[in-house]
Short mmCIF file of C-alpha atoms and ligand atoms in Angstrom, two decimals:
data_model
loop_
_atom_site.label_atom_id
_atom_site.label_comp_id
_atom_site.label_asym_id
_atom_site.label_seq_id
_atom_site.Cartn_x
_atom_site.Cartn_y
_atom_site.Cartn_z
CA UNK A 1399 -47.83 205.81 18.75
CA UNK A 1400 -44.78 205.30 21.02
CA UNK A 1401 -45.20 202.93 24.27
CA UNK A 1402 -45.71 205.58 27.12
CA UNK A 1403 -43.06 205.64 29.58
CA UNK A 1404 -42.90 203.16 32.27
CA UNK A 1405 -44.40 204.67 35.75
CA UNK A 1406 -41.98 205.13 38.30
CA UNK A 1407 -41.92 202.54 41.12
CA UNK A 1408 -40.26 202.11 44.64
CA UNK A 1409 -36.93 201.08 43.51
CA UNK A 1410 -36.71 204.30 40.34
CA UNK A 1411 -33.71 206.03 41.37
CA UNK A 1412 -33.25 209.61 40.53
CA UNK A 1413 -31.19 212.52 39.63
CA UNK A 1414 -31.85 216.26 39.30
CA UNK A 1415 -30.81 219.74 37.51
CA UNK A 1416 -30.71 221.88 40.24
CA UNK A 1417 -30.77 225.98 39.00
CA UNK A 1418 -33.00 228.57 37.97
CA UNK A 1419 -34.07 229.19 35.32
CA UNK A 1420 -34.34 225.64 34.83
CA UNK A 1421 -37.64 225.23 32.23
CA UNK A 1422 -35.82 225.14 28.63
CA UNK A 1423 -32.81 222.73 30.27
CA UNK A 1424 -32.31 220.15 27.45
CA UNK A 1425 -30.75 217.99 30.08
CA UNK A 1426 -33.46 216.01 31.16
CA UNK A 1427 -34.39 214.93 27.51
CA UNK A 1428 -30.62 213.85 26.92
CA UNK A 1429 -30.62 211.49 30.23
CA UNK A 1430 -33.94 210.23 30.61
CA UNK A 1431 -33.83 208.85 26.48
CA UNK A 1432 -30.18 207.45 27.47
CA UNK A 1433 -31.69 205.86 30.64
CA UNK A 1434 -34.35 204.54 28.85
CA UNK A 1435 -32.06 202.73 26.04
CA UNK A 1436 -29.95 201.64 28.98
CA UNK A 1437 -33.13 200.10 30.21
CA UNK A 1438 -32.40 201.33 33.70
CA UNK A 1439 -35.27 202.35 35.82
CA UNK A 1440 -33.66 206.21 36.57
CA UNK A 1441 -35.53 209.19 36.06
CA UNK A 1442 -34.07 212.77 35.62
CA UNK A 1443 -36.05 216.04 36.93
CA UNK A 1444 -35.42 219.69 36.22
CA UNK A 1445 -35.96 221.20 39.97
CA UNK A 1446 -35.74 224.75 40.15
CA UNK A 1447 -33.50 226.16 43.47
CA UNK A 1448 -33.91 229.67 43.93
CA UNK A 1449 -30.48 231.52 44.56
CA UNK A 1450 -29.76 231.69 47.92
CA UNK A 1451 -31.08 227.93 48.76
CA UNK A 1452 -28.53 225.68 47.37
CA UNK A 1453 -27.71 224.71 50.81
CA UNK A 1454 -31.11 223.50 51.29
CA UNK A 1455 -31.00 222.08 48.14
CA UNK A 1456 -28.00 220.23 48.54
CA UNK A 1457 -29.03 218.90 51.76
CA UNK A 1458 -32.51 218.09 49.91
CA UNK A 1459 -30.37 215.45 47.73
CA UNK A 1460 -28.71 213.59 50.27
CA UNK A 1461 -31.82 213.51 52.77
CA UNK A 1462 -33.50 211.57 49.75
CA UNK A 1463 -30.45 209.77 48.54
CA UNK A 1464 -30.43 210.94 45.07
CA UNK A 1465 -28.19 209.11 42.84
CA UNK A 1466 -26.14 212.56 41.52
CA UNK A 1467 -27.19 216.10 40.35
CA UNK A 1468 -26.37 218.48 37.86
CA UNK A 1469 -25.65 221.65 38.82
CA UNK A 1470 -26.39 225.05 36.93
CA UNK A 1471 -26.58 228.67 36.93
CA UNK A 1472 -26.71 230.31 39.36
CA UNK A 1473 -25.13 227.77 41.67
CA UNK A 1474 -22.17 226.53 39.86
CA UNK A 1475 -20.07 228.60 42.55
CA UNK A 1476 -22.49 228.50 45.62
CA UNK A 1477 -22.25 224.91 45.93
CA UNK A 1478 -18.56 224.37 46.10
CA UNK A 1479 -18.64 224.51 50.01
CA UNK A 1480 -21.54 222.01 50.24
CA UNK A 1481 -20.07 218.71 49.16
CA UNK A 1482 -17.57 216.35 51.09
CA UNK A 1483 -14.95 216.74 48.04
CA UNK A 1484 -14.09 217.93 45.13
CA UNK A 1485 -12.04 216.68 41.97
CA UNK A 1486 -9.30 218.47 41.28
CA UNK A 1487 -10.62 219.87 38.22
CA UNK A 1488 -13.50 221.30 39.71
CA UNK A 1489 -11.31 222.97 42.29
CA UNK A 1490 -8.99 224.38 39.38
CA UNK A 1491 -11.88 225.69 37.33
CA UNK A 1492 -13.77 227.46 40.64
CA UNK A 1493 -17.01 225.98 39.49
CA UNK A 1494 -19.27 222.19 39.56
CA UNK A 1495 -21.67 221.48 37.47
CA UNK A 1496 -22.31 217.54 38.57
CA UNK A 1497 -22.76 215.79 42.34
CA UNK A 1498 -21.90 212.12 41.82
CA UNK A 1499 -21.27 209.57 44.71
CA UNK A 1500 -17.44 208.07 45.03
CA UNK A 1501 -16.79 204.46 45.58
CA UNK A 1502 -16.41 205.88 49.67
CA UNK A 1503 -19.96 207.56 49.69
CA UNK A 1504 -18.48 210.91 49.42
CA UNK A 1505 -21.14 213.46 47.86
CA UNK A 1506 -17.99 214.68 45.78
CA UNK A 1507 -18.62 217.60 43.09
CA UNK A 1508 -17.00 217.44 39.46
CA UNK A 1509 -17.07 219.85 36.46
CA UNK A 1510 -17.97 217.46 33.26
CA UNK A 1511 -17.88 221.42 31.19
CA UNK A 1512 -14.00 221.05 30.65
CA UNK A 1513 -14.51 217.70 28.82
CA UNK A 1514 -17.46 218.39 27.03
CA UNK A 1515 -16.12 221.90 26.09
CA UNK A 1516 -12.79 219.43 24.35
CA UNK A 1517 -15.14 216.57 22.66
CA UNK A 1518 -15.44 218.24 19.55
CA UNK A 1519 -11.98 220.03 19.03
CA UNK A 1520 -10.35 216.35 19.44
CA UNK A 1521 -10.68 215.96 15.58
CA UNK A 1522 -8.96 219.38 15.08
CA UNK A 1523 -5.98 218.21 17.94
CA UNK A 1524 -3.35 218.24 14.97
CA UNK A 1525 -4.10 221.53 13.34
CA UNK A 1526 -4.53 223.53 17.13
CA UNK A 1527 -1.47 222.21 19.00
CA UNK A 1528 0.90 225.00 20.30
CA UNK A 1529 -1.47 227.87 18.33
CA UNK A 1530 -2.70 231.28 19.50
CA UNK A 1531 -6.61 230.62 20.77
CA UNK A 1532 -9.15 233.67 21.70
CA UNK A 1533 -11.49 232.84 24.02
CA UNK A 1534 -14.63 235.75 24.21
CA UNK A 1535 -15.93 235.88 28.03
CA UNK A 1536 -14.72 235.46 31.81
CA UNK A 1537 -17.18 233.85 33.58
CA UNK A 1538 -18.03 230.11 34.18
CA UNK A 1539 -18.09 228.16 30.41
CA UNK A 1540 -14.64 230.66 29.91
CA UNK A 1541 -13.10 229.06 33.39
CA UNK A 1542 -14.35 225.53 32.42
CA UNK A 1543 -13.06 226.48 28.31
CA UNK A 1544 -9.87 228.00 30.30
CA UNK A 1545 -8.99 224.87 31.65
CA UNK A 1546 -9.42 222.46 29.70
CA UNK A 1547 -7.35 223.86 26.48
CA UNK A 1548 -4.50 224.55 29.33
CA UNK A 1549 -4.77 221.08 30.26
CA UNK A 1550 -5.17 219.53 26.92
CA UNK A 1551 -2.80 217.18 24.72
CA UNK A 1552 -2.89 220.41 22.31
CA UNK A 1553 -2.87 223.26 24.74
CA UNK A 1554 -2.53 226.42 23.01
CA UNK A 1555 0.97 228.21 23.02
CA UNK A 1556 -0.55 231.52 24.06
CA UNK A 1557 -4.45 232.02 25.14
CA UNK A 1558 -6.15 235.44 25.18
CA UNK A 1559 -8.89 236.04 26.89
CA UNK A 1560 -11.11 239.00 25.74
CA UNK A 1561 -13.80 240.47 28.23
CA UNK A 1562 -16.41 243.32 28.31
CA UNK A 1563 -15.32 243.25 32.17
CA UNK A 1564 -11.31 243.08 31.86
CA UNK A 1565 -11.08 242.47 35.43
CA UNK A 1566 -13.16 239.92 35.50
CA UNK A 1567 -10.79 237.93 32.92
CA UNK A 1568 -7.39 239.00 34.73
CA UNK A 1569 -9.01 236.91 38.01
CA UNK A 1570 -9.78 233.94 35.90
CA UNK A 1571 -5.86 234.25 34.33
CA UNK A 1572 -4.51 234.64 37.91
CA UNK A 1573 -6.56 231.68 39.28
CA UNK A 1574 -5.72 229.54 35.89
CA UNK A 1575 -2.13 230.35 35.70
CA UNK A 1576 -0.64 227.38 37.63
CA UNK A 1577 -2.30 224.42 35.65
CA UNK A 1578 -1.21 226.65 32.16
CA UNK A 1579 1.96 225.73 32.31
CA UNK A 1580 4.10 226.78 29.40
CA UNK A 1581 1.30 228.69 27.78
CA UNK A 1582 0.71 232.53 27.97
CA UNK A 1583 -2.46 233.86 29.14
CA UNK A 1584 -3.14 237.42 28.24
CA UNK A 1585 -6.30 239.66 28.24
CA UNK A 1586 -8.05 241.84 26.04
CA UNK A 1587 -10.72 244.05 26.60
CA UNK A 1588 -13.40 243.05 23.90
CA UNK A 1589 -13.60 245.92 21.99
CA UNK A 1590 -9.76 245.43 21.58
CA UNK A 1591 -9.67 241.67 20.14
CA UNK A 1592 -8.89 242.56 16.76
CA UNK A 1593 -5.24 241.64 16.17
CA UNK A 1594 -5.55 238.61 18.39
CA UNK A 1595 -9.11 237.51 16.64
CA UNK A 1596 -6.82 237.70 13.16
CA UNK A 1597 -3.76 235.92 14.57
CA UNK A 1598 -5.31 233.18 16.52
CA UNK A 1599 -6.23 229.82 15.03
CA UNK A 1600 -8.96 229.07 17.44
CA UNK A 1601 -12.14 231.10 18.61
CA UNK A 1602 -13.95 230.78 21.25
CA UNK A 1603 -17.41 232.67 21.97
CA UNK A 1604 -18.10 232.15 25.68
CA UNK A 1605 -20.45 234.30 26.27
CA UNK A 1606 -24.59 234.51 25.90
CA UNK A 1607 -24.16 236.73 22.54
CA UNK A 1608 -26.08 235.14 19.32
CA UNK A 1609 -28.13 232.73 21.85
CA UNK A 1610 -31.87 233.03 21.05
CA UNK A 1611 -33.89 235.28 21.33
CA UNK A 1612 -30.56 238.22 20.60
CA UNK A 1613 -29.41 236.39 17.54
CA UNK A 1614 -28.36 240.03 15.97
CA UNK A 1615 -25.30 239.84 18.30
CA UNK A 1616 -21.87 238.07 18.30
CA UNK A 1617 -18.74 238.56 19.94
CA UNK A 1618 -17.20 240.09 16.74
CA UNK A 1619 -19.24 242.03 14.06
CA UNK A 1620 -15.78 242.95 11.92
CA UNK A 1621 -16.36 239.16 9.82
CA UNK A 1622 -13.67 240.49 7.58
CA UNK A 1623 -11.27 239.75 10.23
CA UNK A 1624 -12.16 235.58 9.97
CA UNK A 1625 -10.18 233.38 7.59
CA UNK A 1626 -9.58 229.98 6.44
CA UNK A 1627 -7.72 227.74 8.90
CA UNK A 1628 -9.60 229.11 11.61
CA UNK A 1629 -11.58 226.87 13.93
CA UNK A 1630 -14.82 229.27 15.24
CA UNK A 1631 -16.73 227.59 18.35
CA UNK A 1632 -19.59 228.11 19.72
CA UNK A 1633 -20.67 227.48 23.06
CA UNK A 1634 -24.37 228.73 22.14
CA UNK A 1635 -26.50 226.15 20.69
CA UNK A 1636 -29.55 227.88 20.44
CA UNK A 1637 -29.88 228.33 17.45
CA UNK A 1638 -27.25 225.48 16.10
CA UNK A 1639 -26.13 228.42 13.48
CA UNK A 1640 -25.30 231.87 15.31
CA UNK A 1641 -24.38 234.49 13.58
CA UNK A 1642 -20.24 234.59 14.41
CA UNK A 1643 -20.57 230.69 13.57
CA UNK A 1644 -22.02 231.81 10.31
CA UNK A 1645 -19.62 235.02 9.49
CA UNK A 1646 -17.07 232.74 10.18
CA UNK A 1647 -17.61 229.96 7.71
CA UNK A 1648 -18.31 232.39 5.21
CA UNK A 1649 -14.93 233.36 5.17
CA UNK A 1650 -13.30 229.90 5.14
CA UNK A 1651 -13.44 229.01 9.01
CA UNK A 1652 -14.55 225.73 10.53
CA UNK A 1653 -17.23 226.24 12.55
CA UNK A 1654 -18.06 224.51 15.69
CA UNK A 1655 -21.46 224.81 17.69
CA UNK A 1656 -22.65 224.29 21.50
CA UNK A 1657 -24.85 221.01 20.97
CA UNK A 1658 -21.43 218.65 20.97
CA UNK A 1659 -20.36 220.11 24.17
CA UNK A 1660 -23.63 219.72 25.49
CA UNK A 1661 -23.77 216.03 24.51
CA UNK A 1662 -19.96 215.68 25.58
CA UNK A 1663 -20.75 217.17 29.13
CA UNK A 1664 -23.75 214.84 29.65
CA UNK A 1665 -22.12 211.94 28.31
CA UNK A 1666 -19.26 212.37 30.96
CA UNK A 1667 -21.79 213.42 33.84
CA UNK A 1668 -23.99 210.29 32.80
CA UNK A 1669 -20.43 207.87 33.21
CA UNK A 1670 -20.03 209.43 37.09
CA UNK A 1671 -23.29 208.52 37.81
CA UNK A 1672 -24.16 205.29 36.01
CA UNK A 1673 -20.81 203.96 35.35
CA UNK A 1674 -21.84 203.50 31.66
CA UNK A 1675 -21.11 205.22 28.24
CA UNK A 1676 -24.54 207.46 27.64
CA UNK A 1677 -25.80 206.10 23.86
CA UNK A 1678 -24.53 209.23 22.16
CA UNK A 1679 -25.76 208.64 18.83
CA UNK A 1680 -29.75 207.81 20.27
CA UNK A 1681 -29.16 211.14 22.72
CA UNK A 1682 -28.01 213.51 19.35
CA UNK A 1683 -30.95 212.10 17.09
CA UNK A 1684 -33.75 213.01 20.43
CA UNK A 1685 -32.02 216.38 21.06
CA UNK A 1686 -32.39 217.15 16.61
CA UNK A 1687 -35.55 215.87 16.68
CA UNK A 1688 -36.24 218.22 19.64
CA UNK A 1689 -34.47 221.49 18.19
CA UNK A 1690 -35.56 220.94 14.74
CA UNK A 1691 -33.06 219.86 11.84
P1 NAP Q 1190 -21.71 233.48 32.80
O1 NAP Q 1190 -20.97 232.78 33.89
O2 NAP Q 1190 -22.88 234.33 33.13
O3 NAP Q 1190 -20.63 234.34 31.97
C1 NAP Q 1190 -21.00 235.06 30.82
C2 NAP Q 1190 -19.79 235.80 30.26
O4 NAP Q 1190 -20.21 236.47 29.06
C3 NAP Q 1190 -19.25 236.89 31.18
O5 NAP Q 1190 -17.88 237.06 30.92
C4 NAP Q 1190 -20.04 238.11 30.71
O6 NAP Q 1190 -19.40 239.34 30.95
C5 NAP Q 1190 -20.07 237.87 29.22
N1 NAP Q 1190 -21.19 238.54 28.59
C6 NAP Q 1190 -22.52 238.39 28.86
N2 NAP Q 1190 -23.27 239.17 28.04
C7 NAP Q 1190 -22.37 239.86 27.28
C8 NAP Q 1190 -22.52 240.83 26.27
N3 NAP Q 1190 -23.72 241.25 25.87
N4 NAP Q 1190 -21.41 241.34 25.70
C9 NAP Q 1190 -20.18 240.93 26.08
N5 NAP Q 1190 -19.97 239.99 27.05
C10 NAP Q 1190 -21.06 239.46 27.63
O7 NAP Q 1190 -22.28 232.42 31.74
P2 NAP Q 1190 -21.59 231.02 31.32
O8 NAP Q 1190 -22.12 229.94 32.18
O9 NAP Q 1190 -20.12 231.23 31.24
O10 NAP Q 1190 -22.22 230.78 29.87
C11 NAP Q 1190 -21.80 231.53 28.74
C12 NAP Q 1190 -22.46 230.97 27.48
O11 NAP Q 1190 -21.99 229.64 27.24
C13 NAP Q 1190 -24.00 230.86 27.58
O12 NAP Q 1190 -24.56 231.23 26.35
C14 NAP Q 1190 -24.23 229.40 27.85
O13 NAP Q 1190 -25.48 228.97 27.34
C15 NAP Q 1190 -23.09 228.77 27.06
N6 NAP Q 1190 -22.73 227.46 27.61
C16 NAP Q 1190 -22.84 226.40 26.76
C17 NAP Q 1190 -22.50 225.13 27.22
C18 NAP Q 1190 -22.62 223.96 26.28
O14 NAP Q 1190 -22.65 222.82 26.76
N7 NAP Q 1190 -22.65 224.17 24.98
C19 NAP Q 1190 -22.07 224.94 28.55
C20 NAP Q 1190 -21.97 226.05 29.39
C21 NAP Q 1190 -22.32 227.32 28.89
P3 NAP Q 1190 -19.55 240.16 32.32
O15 NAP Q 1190 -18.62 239.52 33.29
O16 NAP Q 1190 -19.18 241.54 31.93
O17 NAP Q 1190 -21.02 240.02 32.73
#
């Protein structure tokens, strides 16, 4: 049997999740093993924040000097207005998803998504610099996704966006437009992807379709369409194989899934708060013995 977990004393500091639905959050597994193997008395809680009382919330973090937050759906947005600064990347993308303290005592809000979202395709760098990328979706892992190919040492030389709410997509180009610089952003309704899900080298799904329970669905049922050379990514990572993961390897694509963005988000949320490098390899080995495989 494992030694239980130390108790929590008078000088445990501690960070939250802040969302709802907050229950299935992998998060607090990921930072309470690396701030155990740290040996740092931290603790990390899963709080749920009905929508509506982020302001509260936020408020509720700084009354009791937290040491940083995560932030997730359905606040990403709300709490923009709530913190005494934001990085520049969190401005670009529209969306936070971490509270960390600056070196001034600033509450200051960051979006970690952008680097976690580019962990995984850094091996791939070579093959994806200056291609044609489709990204499926327009909402908040699309802005984060958005941003950080524009921004990348690779960025793509044109970047399609395909949406079941075209709008939606053409407010996300508009508002990513300045930081694309060279690249062309174009959109798609979804329905419409096929010549650019052919053409481009790297695919995005950043949307909810194939997460668990609905793992009949994917952004794109024609598989015929995938090939070899293609990079297929997943934001989903439940399950760790979805099915446009798996239609695309079977026709010769590398395929990508959500768990190393997951990891790569924490691990950069974990550095703002901590100022350390979260044990990445004792973090993936928890979160497979978790999930199974
Ligand atoms: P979101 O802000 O709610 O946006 C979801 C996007 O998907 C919207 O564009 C939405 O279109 C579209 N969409 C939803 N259901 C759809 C369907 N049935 N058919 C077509 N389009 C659909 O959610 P998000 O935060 O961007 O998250 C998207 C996915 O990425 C989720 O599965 C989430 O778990 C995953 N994610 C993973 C990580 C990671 O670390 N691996 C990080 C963040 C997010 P409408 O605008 O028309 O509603």
């Amino acid at each position: 049997m494992s030694d239980p977990a130390p108790l929590l004393d008078a000088e445990t500091r501690l960070v939250a999740l802040i969302g709802q639905p907050v229950t299935h959050s992998l998060s607090p597994l990921m930072h309470n093993v690396a701030f155990a193997a740290h040996g740092l008395n931290w603790r990390y809680a899963a709080l749920p924040v009905a929508p509506g009382r982020v302001v509260e919330a936020v408020a509720g973090l700084r009354a009791l000097s937290f040491a940083g937050a995560n932030v997730t759906v359905p606040h990403k947005e709300a709490a923009l207005p709530h913190v005494d600064r934001l990085t520049d990347r969190a401005k670009a993308i529209g969306a936070l998803n971490t509270l960390f303290w600056d070196e001034g005592g600033a509450l200051t809000g960051d979006n970690t998504d952008a680097a976690g979202f580019l962990a995984p395709l850094e091996e791939h760098a070579g093959a994806l610099e200056g291609c044609h990328a489709l990204l499926f979706g327009a909402g908040g892992a699309a802005r984060a996704a958005t941003y950080a190919l524009l921004t990348s040492g690779f960025a793509p030389a044109r970047l399609t966006l395909a949406a079941r709410t075209p709008q939606r997509a053409e407010r996300l180009a508009a508002d990513l437009a300045p930081v694309g610089g060279d690249s062309a952003l174009a959109v798609v309704p979804e329905a419409e992807a096929g010549e650019a899900v052919r053409s481009a080298r790297l695919l995005v799904n950043a949307t909810p379709q194939g997460m668990a329970p609905e793992t009949g669905a994917t952004p794109w049922p024609e598989a015929a369409d995938f090939r070899a050379g293609q990079v297929a990514y997943d934001l989903v990572y439940t399950p760790r194989e979805t099915r446009f993961l798996r239609e695309a390897a079977a026709q010769g694509a590398t395929p990508v899934g959500g768990l190393e963005m997951l990891v790569g988000q924490a691990a950069a949320s974990y550095r703002r708060w901590t100022g350390r490098d979260m044990p990445a390899a004792t973090v993936r080995h928890a979160l497979r013995k978790h999930l199974g495989g």
